[in-house]
């Protein structure tokens, strides 16, 4: 009777066998079979192979592992091997147990660095390698080839590409069947670049079949999936520059056909591309169908979108190829009525220098493309729409935009408002950050340009125009800006019916017409005609670019009244102090605009009514520096008389202070002429000015009639003041020539307001009496 084996004995025997299988690699070295192993690998791969230390293993099936394997390539593809393999694990086919020939059921390459090389004939080395494996295993099953955690480099001849696949897992399972031969493919990898940190840019997976045909082109049928990845990382794969695009992208595609003409159909999903996607499809999420072709021989990929509707606003075409180992790719978007607002929003997301206050709406037509390394190219036109700059809204008639790499050119964009129209043209270079903007208008309200010029491209305001609260602009402006500079405006134009508020003046300057020129901070106004208050005027004005230099003004006023002049300049002449300043008797500091004022020039008044006294041809040069005004070369005509002198005004206090020094010639006085040279000082405004008047100097009269006599000459020193509202005159060193006699003396105002002068000549005495206020002189003569 045979003794049966118990379960315990079977388990024990199995354990012994497992222990023996695990121990075999440590007691039996495979190095003496190295030549056989290398020859078997070379036969299976049809390539020269170098191996390092070899070791048998039984637990995962009969086979062995080899360290430091080098698989050489065909010499036509260069000297660099196909692969450097850290460890190669080979499992033997069961037939090898009964024959002396090693046949492999699987080859696993652990952490290899694989070079996929495209030869000069346009074929890839992996194609030849797979075909060679198929031919070497003719009549037998093909081995399973696996890659784990590999790196796959791409070479074009002797030049290695700047991109590769990292963390690559690849399974090539032989297809069993007599009708066809090839491999089932499963692939998972992350694209990466050699000029960036060692990281993947998204991850894709693929599965399908590679069919090897002996007498025809190989065929590929695969499904590919790009996992949800940051769109910026995916774009960085083909363009190492940061494009500033945010959001995520995922895709699924089907690839089938001969390897030289693979048909592609798929779908791409864009998510969260910052309030709108890059191609202006609109919405936070968008799914787009696409189709195309792939040529693995010529290394060219073409894709184009498939619209849901026949007349889609956007169609996109993508072309990817290679040149000398570097990718060359381009995206072309054909636009047929896309919203300009969505395009503008997308441009802001990629850091285009467009001010947030600018809004454009209207249909966009044209072609826009981006290629690497050329950059953006395209030509767009915007039909009728609206343009909003700040708080202003214009009607947009047309606009044409030409994009050439880093250069953008806007040509003759026409915008209109209720007050006129404006032509815009601009050139911007993104690389050098230079902007050249031109504005031209046959007539437009100045208030429109406060937003149009100051905010249209986020630029500073235009001098003079920003100062106008109303008016019409006719002419052209240009703004040029270089990198790291604020830029400047320049131009020549006319101002009509403009209103400019002036600091310290009660009423604005109303310009009827003026020619203006601007260059940076430098401004000039010529041929200016206008009005201020009740006075008409003509003027010239210039402001230098250097703020430390004074402004220049030449103004001519045909007719003026002194009371009107004082009224207009009253905000400058008199300033109210606050309660605390009045209580503490503290002086009120001058306002900033007054402290910073630097103005000089010439003033001319044809006729000036000075409290009923008609002054003609009043003119002089002036310097206004802060709170000090100095009117020099002052010249005034009064009938046949003239006044030459200097007027100084101090504006630092609460009330203005005046100081007039000069000489009046040929004043009519009692049938003769009177000359006065002296100094007059006063402070305040209005009637208060009269009460503070003080004057002193010398006077000289000729041919003055006194009573029935005629004085040949009269001279003396005088002092004039006002007391209790009445003028007080004192004269000293008075010298009077009457006939052949010369009298000396002094005199002046009495307490009752009358005038009295006492003079002597030897033993003769002479008294003159009269009246100063009212200004009527009736002298009485006594001896």
XYZ file of C-alpha atoms in Angstrom:
783
model
C 0.000 0.000 0.000
C 1.384 3.372 -1.070
C 1.740 6.055 1.571
C -0.002 9.322 0.698
C 1.603 12.728 1.317
C -0.150 14.759 3.951
C -0.995 18.489 3.547
C 1.662 19.375 6.088
C 4.287 17.517 4.076
C 3.223 19.234 0.875
C 3.452 22.666 2.558
C 6.849 21.825 3.957
C 8.098 20.679 0.576
C 6.799 23.867 -1.020
C 8.547 25.978 1.590
C 11.809 24.131 0.947
C 11.470 24.680 -2.788
C 10.764 28.409 -2.264
C 13.776 28.703 -0.007
C 15.946 26.932 -2.543
C 14.614 29.206 -5.307
C 15.382 32.281 -3.227
C 18.830 30.968 -2.299
C 19.909 29.946 -5.796
C 20.943 33.524 -6.836
C 23.261 33.728 -3.829
C 24.951 30.332 -4.300
C 25.034 30.089 -8.057
C 26.505 33.010 -9.989
C 25.321 33.633 -13.523
C 28.543 35.409 -14.480
C 29.954 32.297 -16.193
C 26.931 32.434 -18.457
C 27.522 36.109 -19.234
C 28.624 35.440 -22.799
C 25.544 33.292 -23.430
C 23.255 35.891 -21.853
C 24.827 38.730 -23.865
C 24.570 36.737 -27.083
C 20.930 35.922 -26.369
C 20.121 39.581 -25.692
C 21.935 40.669 -28.856
C 20.019 38.073 -30.843
C 16.710 39.187 -29.338
C 17.373 42.913 -29.773
C 19.448 42.711 -32.964
C 21.824 45.195 -31.386
C 25.215 44.999 -29.700
C 24.801 44.730 -25.908
C 27.178 45.252 -22.988
C 26.274 43.836 -19.587
C 27.547 44.011 -16.040
C 26.959 41.616 -13.183
C 24.309 38.933 -13.819
C 22.198 37.006 -11.307
C 19.664 34.161 -11.655
C 16.209 34.360 -10.099
C 13.437 31.788 -9.813
C 10.747 33.366 -7.629
C 9.332 35.523 -10.447
C 9.843 32.776 -12.962
C 13.029 31.368 -14.476
C 15.269 34.139 -15.596
C 18.014 36.474 -14.561
C 18.750 40.144 -13.859
C 21.676 42.050 -15.308
C 23.099 45.329 -14.008
C 24.603 48.200 -16.011
C 23.324 47.192 -19.434
C 24.245 49.216 -22.509
C 22.216 48.589 -25.684
C 24.021 50.053 -28.664
C 22.327 51.625 -31.669
C 22.872 51.198 -35.359
C 25.992 53.140 -36.352
C 23.891 55.032 -38.916
C 22.174 56.757 -35.979
C 25.384 57.795 -34.257
C 27.712 56.451 -31.620
C 25.428 57.009 -28.627
C 23.686 53.802 -27.466
C 19.931 53.237 -27.639
C 19.733 52.846 -23.896
C 21.649 52.903 -20.645
C 19.841 50.534 -18.288
C 20.425 50.441 -14.543
C 18.970 46.972 -14.297
C 17.531 44.638 -16.951
C 15.290 41.800 -15.830
C 14.805 38.991 -18.341
C 12.306 36.170 -17.967
C 12.963 33.025 -19.978
C 10.411 31.349 -22.184
C 9.477 27.863 -20.930
C 10.945 26.393 -24.125
C 14.357 27.496 -22.958
C 14.164 24.857 -20.213
C 14.292 22.097 -22.850
C 16.709 23.680 -25.328
C 20.171 25.159 -25.124
C 18.945 28.393 -26.731
C 17.782 31.226 -24.428
C 14.434 32.673 -25.510
C 12.858 35.525 -23.573
C 9.226 35.909 -22.638
C 9.767 39.430 -21.215
C 12.438 42.108 -20.914
C 12.063 44.754 -18.193
C 14.295 47.850 -18.306
C 14.453 49.485 -14.848
C 15.322 53.220 -14.701
C 16.760 53.329 -18.216
C 17.835 56.385 -20.189
C 16.588 55.707 -23.714
C 17.606 57.641 -26.819
C 14.901 57.725 -29.485
C 16.781 58.804 -32.591
C 15.451 59.957 -35.931
C 17.852 59.070 -38.735
C 18.646 60.947 -41.894
C 16.189 58.762 -43.810
C 13.350 60.034 -41.609
C 12.791 56.783 -39.686
C 13.122 56.346 -35.949
C 15.490 53.843 -34.395
C 12.699 52.341 -32.308
C 10.879 51.422 -35.510
C 13.901 49.529 -36.776
C 14.418 47.990 -33.340
C 10.862 46.657 -33.096
C 11.049 45.365 -36.631
C 14.371 43.635 -35.844
C 12.886 42.040 -32.730
C 10.009 40.734 -34.822
C 12.387 39.304 -37.437
C 14.647 37.723 -34.790
C 11.677 35.959 -33.258
C 10.232 34.777 -36.571
C 8.184 31.697 -35.973
C 8.145 32.254 -32.201
C 6.269 34.519 -29.836
C 7.632 38.069 -29.417
C 8.907 38.982 -25.951
C 7.105 41.455 -23.706
C 9.138 44.653 -23.305
C 8.672 46.849 -20.243
C 10.185 50.190 -19.187
C 9.874 51.389 -15.600
C 10.659 54.942 -14.357
C 12.590 55.664 -17.492
C 13.798 58.752 -19.243
C 13.249 58.959 -22.988
C 15.399 61.421 -24.896
C 14.756 62.497 -28.470
C 17.600 62.861 -30.953
C 17.600 64.139 -34.489
C 20.765 62.818 -36.017
C 23.549 63.765 -33.635
C 21.583 66.626 -32.037
C 19.626 65.933 -28.852
C 16.318 67.750 -28.462
C 15.599 70.131 -25.606
C 12.607 68.105 -24.445
C 12.262 64.526 -23.155
C 9.904 62.192 -21.281
C 10.458 61.554 -17.610
C 8.914 59.051 -15.168
C 8.031 56.978 -18.223
C 6.355 53.560 -17.866
C 6.010 51.581 -21.095
C 4.586 48.113 -21.717
C 4.978 46.476 -25.148
C 3.055 43.205 -25.088
C 3.394 41.006 -28.180
C 0.215 40.411 -30.133
C -0.511 36.683 -30.426
C -1.906 35.614 -33.761
C -0.804 34.538 -37.199
C -2.693 37.290 -39.029
C -0.693 40.140 -37.572
C 2.411 40.783 -35.544
C 3.179 43.690 -33.272
C 2.662 44.949 -29.747
C -0.034 46.111 -27.420
C 1.149 49.443 -26.048
C 0.546 50.999 -22.642
C 2.370 54.250 -21.959
C 2.442 56.766 -19.124
C 4.936 59.640 -19.028
C 5.535 63.297 -18.210
C 7.036 65.631 -20.851
C 9.901 67.798 -19.625
C 12.580 70.213 -20.875
C 16.343 70.109 -20.462
C 16.520 73.878 -19.829
C 14.111 73.765 -16.908
C 14.167 72.159 -13.484
C 13.742 68.375 -13.527
C 9.977 68.239 -13.481
C 7.203 67.097 -15.747
C 4.817 69.440 -17.505
C 1.551 67.541 -17.201
C 1.128 63.761 -17.525
C -0.358 61.736 -20.339
C -1.395 58.098 -20.708
C -1.806 56.011 -23.820
C -2.916 52.538 -24.800
C -3.326 50.808 -28.146
C -1.577 48.646 -30.762
C 1.535 48.899 -32.928
C 1.185 46.600 -35.929
C 4.409 45.592 -37.689
C 4.058 44.708 -41.358
C 6.903 43.180 -43.353
C 5.886 44.555 -46.739
C 4.086 47.785 -45.760
C 4.198 50.690 -43.371
C 3.659 50.039 -39.673
C 0.283 50.985 -38.246
C -0.625 52.580 -34.918
C -4.010 52.571 -33.194
C -3.974 54.325 -29.818
C -6.037 56.275 -27.332
C -4.236 59.144 -25.578
C -5.257 61.022 -22.477
C -3.717 64.192 -21.045
C -4.515 64.338 -17.361
C -5.788 67.595 -15.877
C -2.683 69.800 -15.867
C -1.764 73.450 -15.433
C -1.951 75.080 -18.858
C 1.128 77.173 -18.112
C 3.182 74.010 -17.589
C 1.911 72.452 -20.803
C 2.759 75.605 -22.809
C 6.186 75.760 -21.158
C 6.970 72.387 -22.755
C 7.259 73.990 -26.208
C 8.101 77.551 -25.140
C 10.431 77.902 -22.191
C 9.362 81.518 -21.681
C 6.693 82.244 -19.111
C 3.526 83.187 -20.982
C 1.578 84.167 -17.876
C -1.433 81.972 -18.714
C -3.226 80.310 -15.814
C -5.834 77.601 -15.626
C -5.976 73.879 -16.417
C -6.244 71.742 -19.533
C -7.108 68.086 -20.170
C -7.655 66.124 -23.349
C -8.586 62.746 -24.861
C -7.700 61.711 -28.404
C -7.871 58.750 -30.776
C -4.921 58.145 -33.133
C -5.102 55.588 -35.919
C -3.564 54.831 -39.288
C -0.151 54.351 -40.900
C 2.610 56.093 -38.994
C 3.218 58.583 -41.806
C -0.427 59.706 -41.841
C -2.109 59.115 -38.516
C -5.646 60.465 -38.212
C -6.463 62.233 -34.938
C -9.840 63.003 -33.404
C -10.229 64.290 -29.890
C -11.552 66.699 -27.373
C -9.823 69.299 -25.192
C -11.201 70.824 -22.013
C -10.101 74.216 -20.717
C -10.950 75.261 -17.177
C -10.613 78.440 -15.123
C -8.642 80.516 -17.638
C -9.236 83.673 -15.598
C -12.646 85.055 -16.571
C -12.262 83.877 -20.177
C -9.898 81.619 -22.073
C -6.862 82.484 -24.142
C -8.634 81.969 -27.463
C -11.628 84.058 -26.417
C -14.145 81.194 -26.437
C -15.713 82.676 -23.292
C -16.752 81.105 -20.003
C -14.777 79.599 -17.173
C -14.979 76.095 -18.694
C -15.020 75.093 -22.325
C -14.858 71.824 -24.232
C -13.602 71.933 -27.818
C -13.549 69.133 -30.360
C -10.593 68.851 -32.707
C -9.213 66.708 -35.503
C -5.980 66.467 -37.429
C -3.101 64.306 -38.571
C 0.305 63.152 -37.299
C 3.301 62.142 -39.398
C 5.809 60.230 -37.262
C 8.208 59.995 -40.193
C 8.433 63.706 -40.885
C 7.601 64.569 -37.298
C 4.686 66.893 -38.052
C 1.418 67.355 -36.181
C -1.573 69.315 -37.473
C -4.758 69.948 -35.453
C -7.787 72.126 -36.001
C -10.902 72.782 -33.980
C -14.313 71.506 -34.988
C -17.019 74.081 -34.309
C -20.418 73.197 -32.889
C -22.070 75.608 -35.339
C -21.250 76.206 -39.041
C -20.411 79.913 -38.517
C -18.302 79.680 -35.362
C -16.718 82.983 -34.226
C -13.300 81.316 -33.775
C -11.515 78.448 -35.492
C -8.090 77.333 -34.318
C -5.342 75.447 -36.122
C -2.191 74.062 -34.474
C 0.919 72.875 -36.349
C 3.907 71.263 -34.585
C 7.114 70.176 -36.339
C 10.776 69.852 -35.530
C 13.896 71.496 -36.867
C 17.383 70.524 -35.761
C 16.052 68.882 -32.662
C 13.933 71.779 -31.470
C 10.140 71.979 -31.660
C 8.616 74.464 -34.044
C 4.978 75.069 -33.393
C 2.293 77.553 -34.206
C -1.287 78.324 -33.298
C -3.518 80.215 -35.726
C -6.902 81.584 -34.683
C -9.238 82.792 -37.417
C -11.780 85.210 -35.997
C -15.136 85.910 -37.547
C -16.981 88.327 -35.290
C -15.413 87.502 -31.920
C -16.242 89.924 -29.128
C -13.443 92.491 -28.705
C -14.204 92.626 -24.979
C -13.324 88.944 -24.529
C -10.096 89.371 -26.524
C -9.120 92.399 -24.459
C -9.772 90.467 -21.277
C -7.669 87.544 -22.511
C -4.824 89.939 -23.426
C -4.783 91.318 -19.887
C -4.389 87.787 -18.549
C -1.138 87.372 -20.468
C 0.247 90.639 -19.040
C -0.457 92.880 -22.038
C 0.098 96.576 -21.075
C -3.584 97.584 -21.311
C -5.022 99.947 -18.723
C -7.971 98.592 -16.735
C -10.013 101.705 -17.536
C -10.020 100.855 -21.263
C -12.987 98.830 -22.527
C -13.670 97.944 -26.173
C -16.715 96.167 -27.527
C -17.399 95.190 -31.118
C -16.891 92.317 -33.597
C -13.316 91.315 -34.421
C -12.302 89.829 -37.770
C -8.931 88.566 -38.918
C -6.196 86.068 -38.173
C -4.050 85.853 -35.052
C -1.223 83.369 -34.721
C 1.501 82.407 -32.281
C 4.518 80.380 -33.290
C 7.716 79.336 -31.610
C 10.173 80.960 -31.804
C 8.766 83.769 -34.016
C 6.102 84.851 -31.484
C 2.749 86.444 -32.209
C 1.766 87.352 -35.766
C -1.559 88.534 -37.087
C -3.839 91.198 -38.440
C -7.162 92.092 -36.844
C -9.871 94.609 -37.589
C -12.657 95.764 -35.301
C -15.970 96.765 -36.833
C -18.444 99.234 -35.421
C -18.524 99.159 -31.654
C -17.803 101.221 -28.576
C -14.657 102.338 -26.807
C -14.801 103.362 -23.165
C -11.878 105.238 -21.629
C -12.471 106.058 -18.001
C -15.855 107.720 -17.737
C -16.001 108.619 -21.445
C -17.648 106.457 -24.101
C -16.830 106.791 -27.799
C -18.380 105.177 -30.834
C -15.746 103.112 -32.617
C -16.058 103.301 -36.407
C -13.092 101.133 -37.301
C -9.696 99.964 -36.082
C -6.918 97.866 -37.595
C -4.289 96.079 -35.516
C -1.119 94.543 -36.978
C 0.895 92.222 -34.730
C 4.433 91.243 -35.707
C 6.234 89.412 -32.930
C 6.841 91.856 -30.123
C 5.624 94.784 -32.244
C 1.970 95.904 -32.219
C 0.726 98.573 -34.611
C -2.690 100.250 -34.430
C -3.522 102.203 -37.579
C -6.106 104.968 -37.975
C -8.647 103.859 -35.415
C -11.558 106.285 -35.712
C -13.667 107.070 -32.656
C -16.506 109.551 -32.390
C -18.494 111.231 -29.660
C -21.247 113.821 -29.605
C -18.588 116.568 -29.658
C -16.343 115.367 -32.493
C -14.046 112.606 -33.676
C -10.529 111.344 -33.021
C -8.076 109.276 -35.064
C -5.753 106.997 -33.081
C -2.597 105.259 -34.281
C 0.008 103.595 -32.095
C 3.067 101.368 -32.182
C 4.180 99.319 -29.191
C 7.296 97.150 -28.883
C 6.937 94.667 -26.034
C 10.608 93.719 -25.950
C 11.938 97.275 -25.584
C 8.744 98.488 -23.851
C 8.515 101.516 -26.142
C 5.221 103.149 -27.071
C 4.514 105.672 -29.835
C 0.920 106.964 -29.776
C -0.587 109.570 -32.111
C -3.919 111.397 -31.723
C -5.388 113.607 -34.449
C -8.707 115.417 -34.474
C -10.384 118.004 -36.731
C -12.407 119.049 -33.695
C -13.143 117.441 -30.322
C -14.211 118.669 -26.898
C -11.250 119.026 -24.563
C -13.198 117.260 -21.820
C -13.243 114.122 -23.988
C -9.451 114.163 -24.058
C -9.217 114.277 -20.287
C -10.078 110.568 -20.423
C -8.976 109.870 -23.975
C -5.373 110.989 -23.611
C -4.881 110.607 -19.893
C -6.374 107.160 -19.464
C -6.630 105.474 -22.862
C -3.290 103.710 -22.431
C -2.769 104.515 -18.770
C -0.673 107.580 -19.628
C -0.283 110.928 -17.914
C -2.384 113.916 -18.856
C -1.512 116.496 -21.509
C -0.357 119.904 -20.215
C -2.773 122.780 -21.025
C -5.552 120.338 -21.989
C -5.768 119.040 -18.443
C -6.030 122.627 -17.226
C -9.023 123.346 -19.487
C -12.479 122.827 -18.051
C -14.018 123.269 -21.508
C -13.043 124.031 -25.083
C -12.403 122.510 -28.500
C -9.182 120.741 -29.544
C -8.031 120.783 -33.183
C -4.711 119.269 -34.194
C -2.450 116.362 -33.280
C -0.680 114.946 -30.263
C 2.040 112.338 -29.889
C 3.089 110.348 -26.837
C 6.411 108.508 -26.803
C 7.535 106.337 -23.932
C 10.651 104.218 -23.518
C 11.317 101.531 -20.948
C 11.623 102.719 -17.338
C 10.440 106.240 -18.228
C 7.043 107.930 -17.825
C 7.116 109.173 -21.419
C 6.099 112.589 -22.707
C 3.506 114.273 -24.897
C 4.310 116.487 -27.860
C 2.172 118.148 -30.480
C 0.823 121.268 -32.181
C -2.857 122.115 -31.981
C -5.385 124.927 -31.601
C -7.616 125.670 -28.646
C -10.963 127.313 -29.271
C -13.668 128.452 -26.865
C -11.605 127.085 -23.985
C -11.979 127.910 -20.297
C -8.974 127.694 -17.969
C -9.382 128.377 -14.236
C -6.381 130.321 -12.922
C -5.180 129.989 -9.303
C -5.652 133.244 -7.423
C -7.956 134.786 -10.043
C -11.666 135.297 -9.371
C -12.769 134.374 -12.897
C -11.324 131.906 -15.432
C -9.489 132.810 -18.580
C -11.824 132.320 -21.545
C -9.794 131.624 -24.678
C -11.442 132.513 -27.957
C -8.578 131.050 -29.961
C -4.948 130.085 -29.342
C -2.153 128.145 -31.040
C -0.554 125.634 -28.656
C 2.645 123.597 -28.767
C 3.568 120.917 -26.224
C 6.789 118.963 -25.758
C 7.020 117.124 -22.486
C 6.624 119.634 -19.676
C 7.395 122.485 -22.089
C 4.284 124.406 -23.216
C 3.742 127.466 -25.372
C 0.594 129.402 -26.280
C 0.714 132.016 -29.040
C -1.812 134.176 -30.876
C -4.043 133.886 -27.831
C -7.176 136.024 -27.853
C -9.676 135.856 -25.054
C -11.355 137.502 -22.107
C -10.974 137.512 -18.369
C -13.743 139.141 -16.379
C -14.868 142.245 -18.245
C -11.574 142.665 -20.132
C -10.501 141.358 -23.506
C -6.839 140.504 -24.050
C -4.210 138.994 -26.328
C -1.285 137.059 -24.948
C 1.691 134.765 -25.411
C 2.690 132.202 -22.794
C 5.489 129.659 -22.464
C 6.401 127.164 -19.760
C 9.934 125.703 -19.843
C 10.584 122.014 -19.270
C 12.817 122.838 -16.299
C 10.510 123.840 -13.421
C 13.301 125.889 -11.837
C 13.129 128.346 -14.746
C 10.313 130.921 -14.743
C 7.292 130.876 -17.005
C 7.060 133.622 -19.630
C 3.963 135.759 -20.249
C 3.311 138.707 -22.525
C -0.219 140.097 -22.217
C -1.888 143.068 -23.887
C -5.198 144.513 -22.640
C -6.862 147.215 -24.763
C -8.966 148.701 -21.964
C -9.198 148.043 -18.204
C -10.523 149.533 -14.992
C -8.422 149.492 -11.820
C -11.391 148.380 -9.708
C -12.031 145.443 -12.111
C -8.373 144.438 -11.955
C -8.487 144.483 -8.177
C -11.672 142.414 -8.153
C -10.175 139.769 -10.413
C -6.991 139.435 -8.362
C -8.676 139.762 -4.981
C -8.131 136.022 -4.126
C -4.409 136.677 -4.575
C -4.331 140.099 -2.881
C -6.356 139.252 0.201
C -6.593 135.948 2.022
C -8.841 135.127 4.919
C -7.238 133.712 8.039
C -8.818 130.934 10.040
C -10.313 131.433 13.476
C -7.270 130.062 15.292
C -4.866 132.206 13.269
C -6.938 135.319 14.007
C -7.202 134.487 17.715
C -3.475 133.896 18.068
C -2.632 136.691 15.637
C -0.572 134.343 13.565
C 0.226 135.195 9.943
C -1.445 133.070 7.333
C 1.114 131.243 5.130
C 0.739 131.781 1.383
C -0.920 128.937 -0.536
C 1.239 126.407 -2.360
C 0.384 127.726 -5.807
C 1.553 131.190 -4.782
C 4.742 129.965 -3.133
C 5.660 127.984 -6.260
C 4.784 130.688 -8.781
C 7.664 131.678 -11.089
C 6.457 134.068 -13.792
C 8.022 136.882 -15.728
C 7.185 138.845 -18.830
C 5.571 142.051 -20.036
C 2.166 143.658 -19.551
C 0.558 146.390 -21.660
C -2.763 148.198 -21.076
C -3.952 150.609 -23.732
C -6.318 152.583 -21.450
C -6.562 152.214 -17.671
C -9.262 154.038 -15.715
C -7.567 154.755 -12.355
C -10.311 156.087 -10.057
C -11.481 158.462 -12.749
C -7.983 159.374 -13.911
C -7.439 158.188 -17.515
C -4.040 156.508 -17.816
C -2.829 155.638 -21.312
C -0.240 153.203 -22.622
C 0.432 151.549 -19.295
C 3.227 149.042 -19.820
C 6.108 147.419 -18.050
C 8.101 144.248 -17.457
C 7.479 142.141 -14.381
C 8.894 139.296 -12.309
C 6.556 137.301 -10.076
C 8.469 135.035 -7.717
C 6.413 133.449 -4.977
C 4.752 136.171 -2.902
C 6.863 138.957 -4.466
C 5.818 140.865 -7.610
C 8.250 143.340 -9.140
C 6.962 145.512 -12.009
C 9.959 147.288 -13.503
C 10.321 149.662 -16.428
C 6.820 150.926 -15.646
C 5.693 153.614 -18.072
C 2.341 155.462 -18.012
C 1.031 158.382 -20.082
C -1.453 160.914 -18.733
C -2.385 163.322 -21.522
C 0.945 165.083 -22.206
C 2.468 163.768 -18.977
C 4.344 160.547 -18.295
C 5.202 158.379 -15.288
C 8.234 156.100 -15.172
C 9.007 153.956 -12.208
C 8.935 150.629 -10.410
C 6.027 148.991 -8.592
C 6.690 146.280 -6.003
C 3.922 144.218 -4.405
C 4.320 141.921 -1.394
C 1.654 139.211 -1.047
C 3.032 137.284 1.913
C 0.695 138.946 4.463
C -3.041 139.022 4.872
C -3.191 142.299 2.918
C -1.036 143.315 -0.078
C 1.688 145.894 0.407
C 2.557 148.302 -2.422
C 5.723 150.301 -3.009
C 5.883 152.634 -6.012
C 9.031 154.560 -6.798
C 9.422 156.731 -9.851
C 9.129 160.099 -11.504
C 6.153 161.933 -12.995
C 6.975 164.498 -15.638
C 5.045 167.423 -17.107
C 1.973 167.144 -14.904
C -0.385 170.070 -15.642
C -0.415 172.438 -12.656
C -1.922 175.954 -12.643
C -1.044 176.676 -16.213
C 2.425 175.227 -15.898
C 4.067 171.833 -15.467
C 4.927 169.846 -12.363
C 7.562 167.104 -11.989
C 7.463 164.773 -8.979
C 10.064 162.171 -8.051
C 9.496 160.086 -4.993
C 8.256 157.004 -3.216
C 4.661 155.960 -2.523
C 3.722 153.170 -0.101
C 0.308 151.722 0.739
C -1.331 148.482 1.859
C -4.753 146.871 1.701
C -7.467 146.839 -0.934
C -10.346 149.049 -1.987
C -10.911 152.256 -0.007
C -8.622 150.977 2.760
C -5.720 151.426 0.398
C -6.227 155.228 0.419
C -6.109 155.444 4.194
C -2.649 153.818 4.365
C -1.033 155.937 1.691
C 2.348 157.517 2.470
C 4.470 159.340 -0.101
C 7.657 161.357 0.073
C 10.033 162.846 -2.438
C 10.817 166.056 -4.303
C 8.755 168.175 -6.619
C 9.553 170.848 -9.142
C 7.124 173.167 -10.959
C 7.663 175.474 -13.896
C 5.611 178.448 -15.169
C 3.025 178.084 -12.418
C 0.526 180.956 -12.069
C -0.041 182.166 -8.485
C -2.632 184.895 -8.174
C -1.801 187.630 -10.607
C 1.829 186.682 -10.622
C 3.737 183.957 -12.430
C 6.294 181.862 -10.652
C 9.251 181.079 -12.798
C 10.100 177.988 -10.781
C 9.123 176.185 -7.607
C 10.866 173.226 -5.930
C 10.867 171.428 -2.610
C 10.798 168.193 -0.653
C 7.361 166.828 0.233
C 5.694 164.206 2.410
C 2.086 163.147 1.813
C -0.019 160.996 4.170
C -3.657 160.415 5.076
C -5.022 161.176 8.506
C -8.623 160.604 9.502
C -9.518 160.051 5.868
C -8.039 163.339 4.671
C -4.711 163.936 2.923
C -1.951 165.738 4.770
C 0.856 167.441 2.864
C 4.104 168.801 4.271
C 6.699 170.596 2.141
C 10.184 171.540 3.286
C 13.076 173.238 1.591
C 10.537 175.067 -0.544
C 12.094 177.399 -3.081
C 9.859 179.753 -5.069
C 11.033 182.112 -7.814
C 8.561 184.912 -8.364
C 9.622 187.496 -10.878
C 13.148 188.458 -9.962
C 12.795 187.325 -6.369
C 13.548 183.903 -4.893
C 11.743 182.893 -1.706
C 12.614 180.114 0.705
C 10.364 178.472 3.236
C 8.129 175.560 4.177
C 4.551 174.695 4.936
C 1.786 172.229 4.513
C -1.644 171.168 5.703
C -3.242 172.840 8.697
C -5.580 171.133 11.166
C -8.614 172.440 9.287
C -7.316 170.913 6.055
C -6.198 174.168 4.445
C -2.715 174.617 3.039
C -0.345 177.329 4.228
C 3.229 178.032 3.126
C 5.447 180.756 4.631
C 8.421 181.975 2.600
C 10.942 184.803 2.907
C 13.354 186.540 0.608
C 15.664 188.849 2.536
C 13.290 191.273 4.305
C 10.313 190.164 2.278
C 7.775 187.593 3.474
C 5.306 185.650 1.410
C 2.358 183.434 2.490
C 0.568 181.048 0.166
C -2.780 179.454 1.136
C -4.985 176.933 -0.583
C -6.714 173.566 -0.363
C -5.432 170.026 -1.049
C -8.569 168.012 -0.371
C -10.725 168.220 -2.345
C -7.880 168.455 -4.844
C -8.415 172.094 -5.736
C -5.639 174.626 -5.405
C -6.513 178.334 -5.020
C -3.542 180.236 -3.747
C -3.783 183.694 -2.180
C -0.747 186.004 -2.327
C 0.202 188.345 0.523
C 3.302 190.433 1.079
